[in-house]
CSV table of C-alpha atoms (C1' of nucleotides) in Angstrom, one decimal:
chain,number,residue,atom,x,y,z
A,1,UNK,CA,-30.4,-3.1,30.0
A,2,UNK,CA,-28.5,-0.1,30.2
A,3,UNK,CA,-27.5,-0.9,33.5
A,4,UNK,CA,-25.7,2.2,35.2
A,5,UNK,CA,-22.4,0.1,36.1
A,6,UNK,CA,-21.8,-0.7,32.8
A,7,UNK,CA,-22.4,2.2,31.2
A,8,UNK,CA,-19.5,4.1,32.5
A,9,UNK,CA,-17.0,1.3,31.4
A,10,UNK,CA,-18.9,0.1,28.3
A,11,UNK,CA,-17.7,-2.7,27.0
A,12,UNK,CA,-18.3,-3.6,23.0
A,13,UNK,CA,-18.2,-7.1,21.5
A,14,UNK,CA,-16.2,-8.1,18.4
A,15,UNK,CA,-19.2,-7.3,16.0
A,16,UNK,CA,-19.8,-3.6,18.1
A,17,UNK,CA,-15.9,-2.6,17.7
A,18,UNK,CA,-16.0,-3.6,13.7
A,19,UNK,CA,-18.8,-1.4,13.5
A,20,UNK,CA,-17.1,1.3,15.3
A,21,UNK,CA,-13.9,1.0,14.0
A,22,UNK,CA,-14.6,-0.1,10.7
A,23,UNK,CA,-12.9,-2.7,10.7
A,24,UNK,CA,-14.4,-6.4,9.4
A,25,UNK,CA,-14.5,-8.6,12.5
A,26,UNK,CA,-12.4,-11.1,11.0
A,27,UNK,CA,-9.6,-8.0,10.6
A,28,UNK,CA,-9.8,-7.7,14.2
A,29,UNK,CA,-9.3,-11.0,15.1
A,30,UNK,CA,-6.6,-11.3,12.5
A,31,UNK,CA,-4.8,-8.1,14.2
A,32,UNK,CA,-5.0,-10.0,17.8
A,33,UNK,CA,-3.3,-13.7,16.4
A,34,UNK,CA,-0.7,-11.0,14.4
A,35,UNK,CA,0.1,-9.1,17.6
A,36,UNK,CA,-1.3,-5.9,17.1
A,37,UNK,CA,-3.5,-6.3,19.5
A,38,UNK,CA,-3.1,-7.2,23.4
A,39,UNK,CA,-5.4,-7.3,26.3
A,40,UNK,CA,-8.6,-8.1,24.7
A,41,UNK,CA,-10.6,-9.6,27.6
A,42,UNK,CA,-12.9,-12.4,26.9
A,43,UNK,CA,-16.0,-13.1,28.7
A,44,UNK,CA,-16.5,-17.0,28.7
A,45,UNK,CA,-14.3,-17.7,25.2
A,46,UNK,CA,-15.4,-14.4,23.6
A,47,UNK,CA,-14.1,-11.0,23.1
A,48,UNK,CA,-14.9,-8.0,24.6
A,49,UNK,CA,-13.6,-4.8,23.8
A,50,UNK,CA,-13.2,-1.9,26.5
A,51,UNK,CA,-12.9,1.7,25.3
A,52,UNK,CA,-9.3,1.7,25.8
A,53,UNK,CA,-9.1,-1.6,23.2
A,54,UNK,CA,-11.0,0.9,20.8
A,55,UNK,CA,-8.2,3.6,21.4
A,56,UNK,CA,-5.5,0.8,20.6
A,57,UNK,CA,-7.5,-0.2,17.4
A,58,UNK,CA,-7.6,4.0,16.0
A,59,UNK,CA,-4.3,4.1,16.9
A,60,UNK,CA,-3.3,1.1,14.3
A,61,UNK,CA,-5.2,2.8,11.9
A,62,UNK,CA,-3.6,6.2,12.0
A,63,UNK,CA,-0.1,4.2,11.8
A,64,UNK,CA,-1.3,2.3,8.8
A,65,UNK,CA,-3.0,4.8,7.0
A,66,UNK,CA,0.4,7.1,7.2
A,67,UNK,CA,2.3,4.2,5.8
A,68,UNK,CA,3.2,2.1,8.9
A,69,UNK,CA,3.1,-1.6,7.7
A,70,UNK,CA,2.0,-4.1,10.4
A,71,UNK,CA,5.2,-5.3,11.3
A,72,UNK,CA,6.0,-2.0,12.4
A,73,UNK,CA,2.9,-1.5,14.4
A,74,UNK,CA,3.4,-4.9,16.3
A,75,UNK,CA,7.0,-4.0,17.0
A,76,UNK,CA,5.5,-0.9,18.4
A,77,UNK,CA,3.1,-3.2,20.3
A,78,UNK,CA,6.1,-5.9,21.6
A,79,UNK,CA,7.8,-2.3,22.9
A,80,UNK,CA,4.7,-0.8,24.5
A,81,UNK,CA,4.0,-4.2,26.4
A,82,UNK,CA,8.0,-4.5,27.8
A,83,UNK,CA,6.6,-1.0,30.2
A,84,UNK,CA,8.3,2.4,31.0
A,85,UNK,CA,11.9,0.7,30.4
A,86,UNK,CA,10.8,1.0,26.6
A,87,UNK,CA,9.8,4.5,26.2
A,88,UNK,CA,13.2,5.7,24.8
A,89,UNK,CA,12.8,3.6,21.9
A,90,UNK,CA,9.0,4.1,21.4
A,91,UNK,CA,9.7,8.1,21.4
A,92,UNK,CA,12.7,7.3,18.7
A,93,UNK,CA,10.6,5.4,16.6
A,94,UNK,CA,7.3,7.8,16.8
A,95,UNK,CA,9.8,10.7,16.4
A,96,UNK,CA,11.0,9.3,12.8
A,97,UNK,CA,7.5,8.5,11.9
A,98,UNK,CA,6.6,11.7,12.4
A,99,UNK,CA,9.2,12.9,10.3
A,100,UNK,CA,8.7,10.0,7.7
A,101,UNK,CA,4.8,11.3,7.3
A,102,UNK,CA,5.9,14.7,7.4
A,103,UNK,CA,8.2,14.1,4.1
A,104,UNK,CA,5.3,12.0,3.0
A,105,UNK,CA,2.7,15.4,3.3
A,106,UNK,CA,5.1,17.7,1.1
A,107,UNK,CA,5.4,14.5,-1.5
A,108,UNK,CA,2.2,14.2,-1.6
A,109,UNK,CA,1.3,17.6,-1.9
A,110,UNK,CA,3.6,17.9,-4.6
A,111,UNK,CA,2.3,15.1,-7.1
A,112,UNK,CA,-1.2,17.2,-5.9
A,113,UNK,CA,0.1,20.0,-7.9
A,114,UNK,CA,1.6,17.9,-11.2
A,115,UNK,CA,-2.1,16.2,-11.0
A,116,UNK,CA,-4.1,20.0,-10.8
A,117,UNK,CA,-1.9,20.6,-13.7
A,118,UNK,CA,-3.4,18.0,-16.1
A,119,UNK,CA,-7.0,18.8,-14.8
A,120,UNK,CA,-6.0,22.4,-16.2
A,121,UNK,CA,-4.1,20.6,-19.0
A,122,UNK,CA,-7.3,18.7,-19.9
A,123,UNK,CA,-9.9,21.5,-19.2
A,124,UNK,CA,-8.0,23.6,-21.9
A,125,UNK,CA,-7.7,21.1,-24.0
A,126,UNK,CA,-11.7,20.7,-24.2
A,127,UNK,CA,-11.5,24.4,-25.0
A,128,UNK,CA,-8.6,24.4,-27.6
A,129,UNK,CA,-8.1,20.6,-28.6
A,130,UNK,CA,-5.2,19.2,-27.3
A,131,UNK,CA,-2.2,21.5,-26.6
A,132,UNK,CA,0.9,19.3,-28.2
A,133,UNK,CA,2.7,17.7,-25.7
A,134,UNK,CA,5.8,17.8,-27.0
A,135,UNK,CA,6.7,21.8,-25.7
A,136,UNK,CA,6.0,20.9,-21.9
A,137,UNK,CA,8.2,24.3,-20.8
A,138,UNK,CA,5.7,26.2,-23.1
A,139,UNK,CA,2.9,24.8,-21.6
A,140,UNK,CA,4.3,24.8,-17.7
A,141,UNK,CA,5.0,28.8,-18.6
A,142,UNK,CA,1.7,29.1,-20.0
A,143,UNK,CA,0.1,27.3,-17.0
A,144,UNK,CA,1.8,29.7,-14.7
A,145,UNK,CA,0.9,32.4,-16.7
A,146,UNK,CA,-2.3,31.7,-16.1
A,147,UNK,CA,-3.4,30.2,-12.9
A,148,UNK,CA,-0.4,31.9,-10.9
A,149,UNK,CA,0.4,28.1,-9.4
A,150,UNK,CA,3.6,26.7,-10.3
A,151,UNK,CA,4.3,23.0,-10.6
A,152,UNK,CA,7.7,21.6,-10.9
A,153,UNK,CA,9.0,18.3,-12.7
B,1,UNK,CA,30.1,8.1,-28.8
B,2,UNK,CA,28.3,11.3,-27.8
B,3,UNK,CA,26.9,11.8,-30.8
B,4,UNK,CA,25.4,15.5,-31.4
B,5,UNK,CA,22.2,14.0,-33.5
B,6,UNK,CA,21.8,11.7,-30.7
B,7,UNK,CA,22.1,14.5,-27.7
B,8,UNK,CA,19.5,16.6,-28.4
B,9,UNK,CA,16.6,13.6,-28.6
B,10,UNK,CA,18.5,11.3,-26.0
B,11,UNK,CA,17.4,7.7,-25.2
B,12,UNK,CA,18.4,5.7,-22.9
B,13,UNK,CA,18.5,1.7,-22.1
B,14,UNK,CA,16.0,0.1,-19.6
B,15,UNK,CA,19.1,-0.2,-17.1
B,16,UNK,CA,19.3,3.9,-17.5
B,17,UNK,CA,15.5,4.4,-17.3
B,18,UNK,CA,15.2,2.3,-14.2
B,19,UNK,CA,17.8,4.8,-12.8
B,20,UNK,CA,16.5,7.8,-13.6
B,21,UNK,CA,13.3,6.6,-12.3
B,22,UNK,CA,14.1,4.8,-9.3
B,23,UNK,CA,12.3,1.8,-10.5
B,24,UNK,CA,14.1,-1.5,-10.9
B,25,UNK,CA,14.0,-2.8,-14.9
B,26,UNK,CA,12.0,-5.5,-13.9
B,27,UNK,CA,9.3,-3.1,-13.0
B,28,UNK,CA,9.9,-1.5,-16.1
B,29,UNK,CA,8.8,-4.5,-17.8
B,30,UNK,CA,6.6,-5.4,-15.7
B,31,UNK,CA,4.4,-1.9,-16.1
B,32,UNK,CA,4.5,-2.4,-19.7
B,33,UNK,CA,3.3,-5.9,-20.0
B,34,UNK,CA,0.7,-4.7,-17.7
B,35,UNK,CA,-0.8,-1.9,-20.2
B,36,UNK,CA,1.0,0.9,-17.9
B,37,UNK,CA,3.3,2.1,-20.1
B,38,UNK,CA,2.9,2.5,-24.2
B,39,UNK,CA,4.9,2.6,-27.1
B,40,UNK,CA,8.6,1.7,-25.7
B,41,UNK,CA,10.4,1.7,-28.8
B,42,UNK,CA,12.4,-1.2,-29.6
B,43,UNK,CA,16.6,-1.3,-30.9
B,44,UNK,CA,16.8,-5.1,-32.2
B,45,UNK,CA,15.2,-6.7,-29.3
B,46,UNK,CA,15.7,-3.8,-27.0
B,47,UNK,CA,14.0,-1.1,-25.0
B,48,UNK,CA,14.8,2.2,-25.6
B,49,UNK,CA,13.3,4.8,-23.3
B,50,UNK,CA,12.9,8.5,-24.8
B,51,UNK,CA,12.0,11.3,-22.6
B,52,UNK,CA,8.9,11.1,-23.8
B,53,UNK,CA,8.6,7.8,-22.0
B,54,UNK,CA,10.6,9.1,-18.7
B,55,UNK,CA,8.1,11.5,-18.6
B,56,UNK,CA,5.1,8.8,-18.6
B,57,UNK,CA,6.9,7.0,-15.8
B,58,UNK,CA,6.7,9.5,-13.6
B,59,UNK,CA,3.4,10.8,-14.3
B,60,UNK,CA,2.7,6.9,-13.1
B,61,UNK,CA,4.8,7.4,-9.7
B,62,UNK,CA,3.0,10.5,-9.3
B,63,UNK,CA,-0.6,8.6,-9.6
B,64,UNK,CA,0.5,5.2,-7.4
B,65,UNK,CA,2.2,7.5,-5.3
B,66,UNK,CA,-1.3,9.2,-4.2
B,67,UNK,CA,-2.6,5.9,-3.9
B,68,UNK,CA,-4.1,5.5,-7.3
B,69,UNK,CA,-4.4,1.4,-7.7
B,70,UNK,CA,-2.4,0.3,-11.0
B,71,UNK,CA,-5.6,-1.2,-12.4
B,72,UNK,CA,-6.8,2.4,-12.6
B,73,UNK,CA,-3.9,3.7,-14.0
B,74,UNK,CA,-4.2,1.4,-16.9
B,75,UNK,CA,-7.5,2.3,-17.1
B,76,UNK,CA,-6.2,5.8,-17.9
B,77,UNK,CA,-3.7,5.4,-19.7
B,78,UNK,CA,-6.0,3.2,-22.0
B,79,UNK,CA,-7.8,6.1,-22.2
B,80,UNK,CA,-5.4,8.2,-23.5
B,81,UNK,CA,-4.9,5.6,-26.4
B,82,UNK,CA,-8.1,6.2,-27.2
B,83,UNK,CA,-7.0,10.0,-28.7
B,84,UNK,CA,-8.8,13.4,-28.2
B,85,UNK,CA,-12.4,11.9,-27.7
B,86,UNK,CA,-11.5,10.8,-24.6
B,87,UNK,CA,-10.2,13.6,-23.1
B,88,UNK,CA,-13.6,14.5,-21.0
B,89,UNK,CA,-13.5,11.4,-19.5
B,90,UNK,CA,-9.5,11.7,-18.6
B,91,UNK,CA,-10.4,15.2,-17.3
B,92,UNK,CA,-13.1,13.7,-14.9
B,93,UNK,CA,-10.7,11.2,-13.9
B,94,UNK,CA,-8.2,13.7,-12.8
B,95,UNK,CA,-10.7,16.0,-11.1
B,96,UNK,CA,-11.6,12.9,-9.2
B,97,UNK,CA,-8.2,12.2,-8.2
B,98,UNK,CA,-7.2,15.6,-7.1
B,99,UNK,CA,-10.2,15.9,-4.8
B,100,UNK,CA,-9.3,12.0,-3.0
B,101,UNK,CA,-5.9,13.8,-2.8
B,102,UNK,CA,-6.8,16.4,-1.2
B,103,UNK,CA,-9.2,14.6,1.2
B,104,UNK,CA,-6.3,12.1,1.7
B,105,UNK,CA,-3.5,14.8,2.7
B,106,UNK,CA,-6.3,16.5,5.1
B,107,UNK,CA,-6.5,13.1,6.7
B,108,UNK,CA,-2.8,12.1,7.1
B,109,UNK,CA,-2.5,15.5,8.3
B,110,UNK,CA,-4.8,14.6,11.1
B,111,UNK,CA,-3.3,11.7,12.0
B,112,UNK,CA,0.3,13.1,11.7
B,113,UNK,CA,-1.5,15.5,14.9
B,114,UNK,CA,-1.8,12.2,16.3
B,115,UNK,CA,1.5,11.3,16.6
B,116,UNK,CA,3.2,14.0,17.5
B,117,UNK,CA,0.8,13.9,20.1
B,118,UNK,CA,2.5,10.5,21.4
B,119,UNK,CA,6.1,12.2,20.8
B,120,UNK,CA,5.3,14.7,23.3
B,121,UNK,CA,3.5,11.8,26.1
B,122,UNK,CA,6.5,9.7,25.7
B,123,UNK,CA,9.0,13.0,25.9
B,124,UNK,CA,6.8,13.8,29.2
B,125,UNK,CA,7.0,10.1,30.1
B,126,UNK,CA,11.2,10.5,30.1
B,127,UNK,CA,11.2,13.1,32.1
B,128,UNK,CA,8.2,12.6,34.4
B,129,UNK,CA,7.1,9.0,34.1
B,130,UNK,CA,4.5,7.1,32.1
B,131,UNK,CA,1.3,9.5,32.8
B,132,UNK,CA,-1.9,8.0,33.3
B,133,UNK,CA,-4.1,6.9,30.3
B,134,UNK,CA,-6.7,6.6,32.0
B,135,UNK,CA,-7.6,10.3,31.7
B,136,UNK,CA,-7.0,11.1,28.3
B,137,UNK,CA,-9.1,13.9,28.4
B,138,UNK,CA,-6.6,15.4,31.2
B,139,UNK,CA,-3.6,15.1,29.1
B,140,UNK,CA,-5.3,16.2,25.9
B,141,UNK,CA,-5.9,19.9,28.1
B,142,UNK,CA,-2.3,19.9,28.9
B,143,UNK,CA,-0.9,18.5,25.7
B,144,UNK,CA,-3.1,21.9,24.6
B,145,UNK,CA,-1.8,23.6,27.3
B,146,UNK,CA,1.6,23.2,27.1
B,147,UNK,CA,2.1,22.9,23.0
B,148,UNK,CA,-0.6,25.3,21.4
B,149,UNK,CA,-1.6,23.0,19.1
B,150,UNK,CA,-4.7,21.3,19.0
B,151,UNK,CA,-5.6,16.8,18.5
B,152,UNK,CA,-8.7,15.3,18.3
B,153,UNK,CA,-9.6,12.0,18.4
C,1,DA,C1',36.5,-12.7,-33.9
C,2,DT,C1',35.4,-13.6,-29.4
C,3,DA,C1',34.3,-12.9,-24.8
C,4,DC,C1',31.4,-10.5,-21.8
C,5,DT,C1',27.5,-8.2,-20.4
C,6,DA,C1',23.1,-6.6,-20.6
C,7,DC,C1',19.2,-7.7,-22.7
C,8,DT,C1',15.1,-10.7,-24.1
C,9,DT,C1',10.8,-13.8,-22.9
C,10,DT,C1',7.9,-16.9,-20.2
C,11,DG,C1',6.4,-18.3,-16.2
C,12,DA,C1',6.7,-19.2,-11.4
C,13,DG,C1',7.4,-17.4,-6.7
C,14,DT,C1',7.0,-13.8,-2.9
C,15,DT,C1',5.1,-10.4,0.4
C,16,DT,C1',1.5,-7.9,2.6
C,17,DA,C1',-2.8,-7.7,4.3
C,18,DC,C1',-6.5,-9.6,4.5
C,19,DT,C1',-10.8,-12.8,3.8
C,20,DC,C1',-13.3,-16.9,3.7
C,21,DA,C1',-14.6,-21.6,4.8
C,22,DA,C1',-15.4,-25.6,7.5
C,23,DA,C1',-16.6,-27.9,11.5
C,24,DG,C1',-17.8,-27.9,15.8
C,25,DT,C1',-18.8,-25.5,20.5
C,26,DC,C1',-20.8,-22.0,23.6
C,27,DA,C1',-23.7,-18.3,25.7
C,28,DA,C1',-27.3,-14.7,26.0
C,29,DG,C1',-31.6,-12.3,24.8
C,30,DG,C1',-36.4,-12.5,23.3
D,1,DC,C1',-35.9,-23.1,24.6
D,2,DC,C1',-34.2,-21.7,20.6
D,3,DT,C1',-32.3,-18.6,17.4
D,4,DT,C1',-28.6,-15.7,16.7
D,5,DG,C1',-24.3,-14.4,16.9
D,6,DA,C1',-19.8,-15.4,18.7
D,7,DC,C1',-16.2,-18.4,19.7
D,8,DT,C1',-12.3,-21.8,18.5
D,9,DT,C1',-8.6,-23.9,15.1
D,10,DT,C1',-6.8,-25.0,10.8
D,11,DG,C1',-6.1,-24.1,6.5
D,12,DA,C1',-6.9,-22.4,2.1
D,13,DG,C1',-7.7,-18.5,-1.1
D,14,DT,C1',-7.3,-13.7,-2.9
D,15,DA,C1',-5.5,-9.3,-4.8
D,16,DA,C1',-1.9,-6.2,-5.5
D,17,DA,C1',2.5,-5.3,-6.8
D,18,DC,C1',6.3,-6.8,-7.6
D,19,DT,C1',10.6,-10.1,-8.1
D,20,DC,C1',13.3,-13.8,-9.5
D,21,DA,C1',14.8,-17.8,-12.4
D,22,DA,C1',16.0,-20.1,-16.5
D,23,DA,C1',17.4,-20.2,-21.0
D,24,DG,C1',18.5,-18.0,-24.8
D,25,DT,C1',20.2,-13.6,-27.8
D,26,DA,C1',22.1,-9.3,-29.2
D,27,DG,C1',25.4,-5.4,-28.8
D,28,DT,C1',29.9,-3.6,-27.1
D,29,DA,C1',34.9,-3.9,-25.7
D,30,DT,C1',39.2,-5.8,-26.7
DNA sequence: ATACTACTTTGAGTTTACTCAAAGTCAAGG
DNA sequence: CCTTGACTTTGAGTAAACTCAAAGTAGTAT
């Protein structure tokens, strides 16, 4: 073991590249027979994944965790594997991703803001008893007043 | 029609509601049967949304929409059935959720890195050609180079 | 008064993304 | 050599979040 040869191109099997991906096995497999994944080797009728495979696999999971359903990502894929002739529309559709996640991040941090409001909405109210709901501009002043953040909605 | 009683405490039909919210009417149904949404006042047989109630909806976008599961919202807004006593357990809630948020945006801001990290290859693979892969390392220097900004993955 | 919508309820169906199970085969390490 | 883990296919099951269909009713416009 740890033969030299190998160890500059390491090569994982399915249960080594769910460990390191964190993904289940059975998620990995499912990706390959869904497309999202091309060019796994086998070795005899099993899988083996190379270091680039991994890179494929992080890449799935930072377009799915912005929002990117799987059909997207294996059209993505289907692109990637037609070569160069493709990389007009790959940059077109990573360009309005970017933009999607982008809009995304300022939503986000938005409904972050209304949410740090109730934490301060509650945390006075364990002070005070519940501040009546019914004035929320009284309450939106007074939280400005007060913490010098400013929520909007 | 446009009754001056009726201005000042408006209400409005689930057709309206949906519209305001951006939810269809069946979802608007649908949240309530599922213990997302309390005390919808009834006209005859019908819904009829007060402000009150806009307001709750989009206190409920503003939870799903930072990836709160509706079988937690529900939980909360049980909770807030539940009156005053509950409000520690509301505001721990909240603090909970505004710290996931925040570890969520950091995250998605990271991978958002990521991508624009393929815009610029496949801008450099229009003008130059498809560069290698193989050295990532390589083209992360000159991605650092050539940009200012920083990726890691 | 009557026609036309928009509404009601109940319950079934859909989509996305897994996740498991069965049944049998295969290959490598201790 | 044998245990362990992996492989295959097929097909079913699950959870979340809707989404639609059918049949009936209530409120508004003419």
């Amino acid at each position: 073991m740890n033969n030299p040869d190998k160890a500059h191109q390491a090569v994982y099997t399915i249960a080594q590249a769910a460990r390191k991906t964190g993904y289940d096995a059975e998620t990995l497999r499912y990706y390959e027979r869904e497309g999202l994944l091309r060019g796994i080797a086998r070795k005899g009728a099993r899988r083996v994944y190379t270091e680039e495979n991994l890179r494929a696999i992080s890449l799935i999971t930072c377009l799915k965790k912005t929002g990117m359903p799987l059909k997207a990502i294996k059209e993505y894929v289907a692109l990637t594997a037609r070569g160069e002739k493709t990389v007009a529309k790959r940059l077109d559709l990573m360009r309005r991703h970017s933009r999607e996640v982008a809009r995304q991040l300022a939503e986000v941090t938005s409904f972050k803001e209304r949410i740090d409001f109730k934490v301060w909405y509650y945390e006075t109210a364990q002070r005070e008893g519940l501040p009546a709901v019914a004035d929320v501009d009284a309450l939106l002043a007074r939280y400005r007043r007060e913490t010098g953040r400013n929520v909007s909605f």
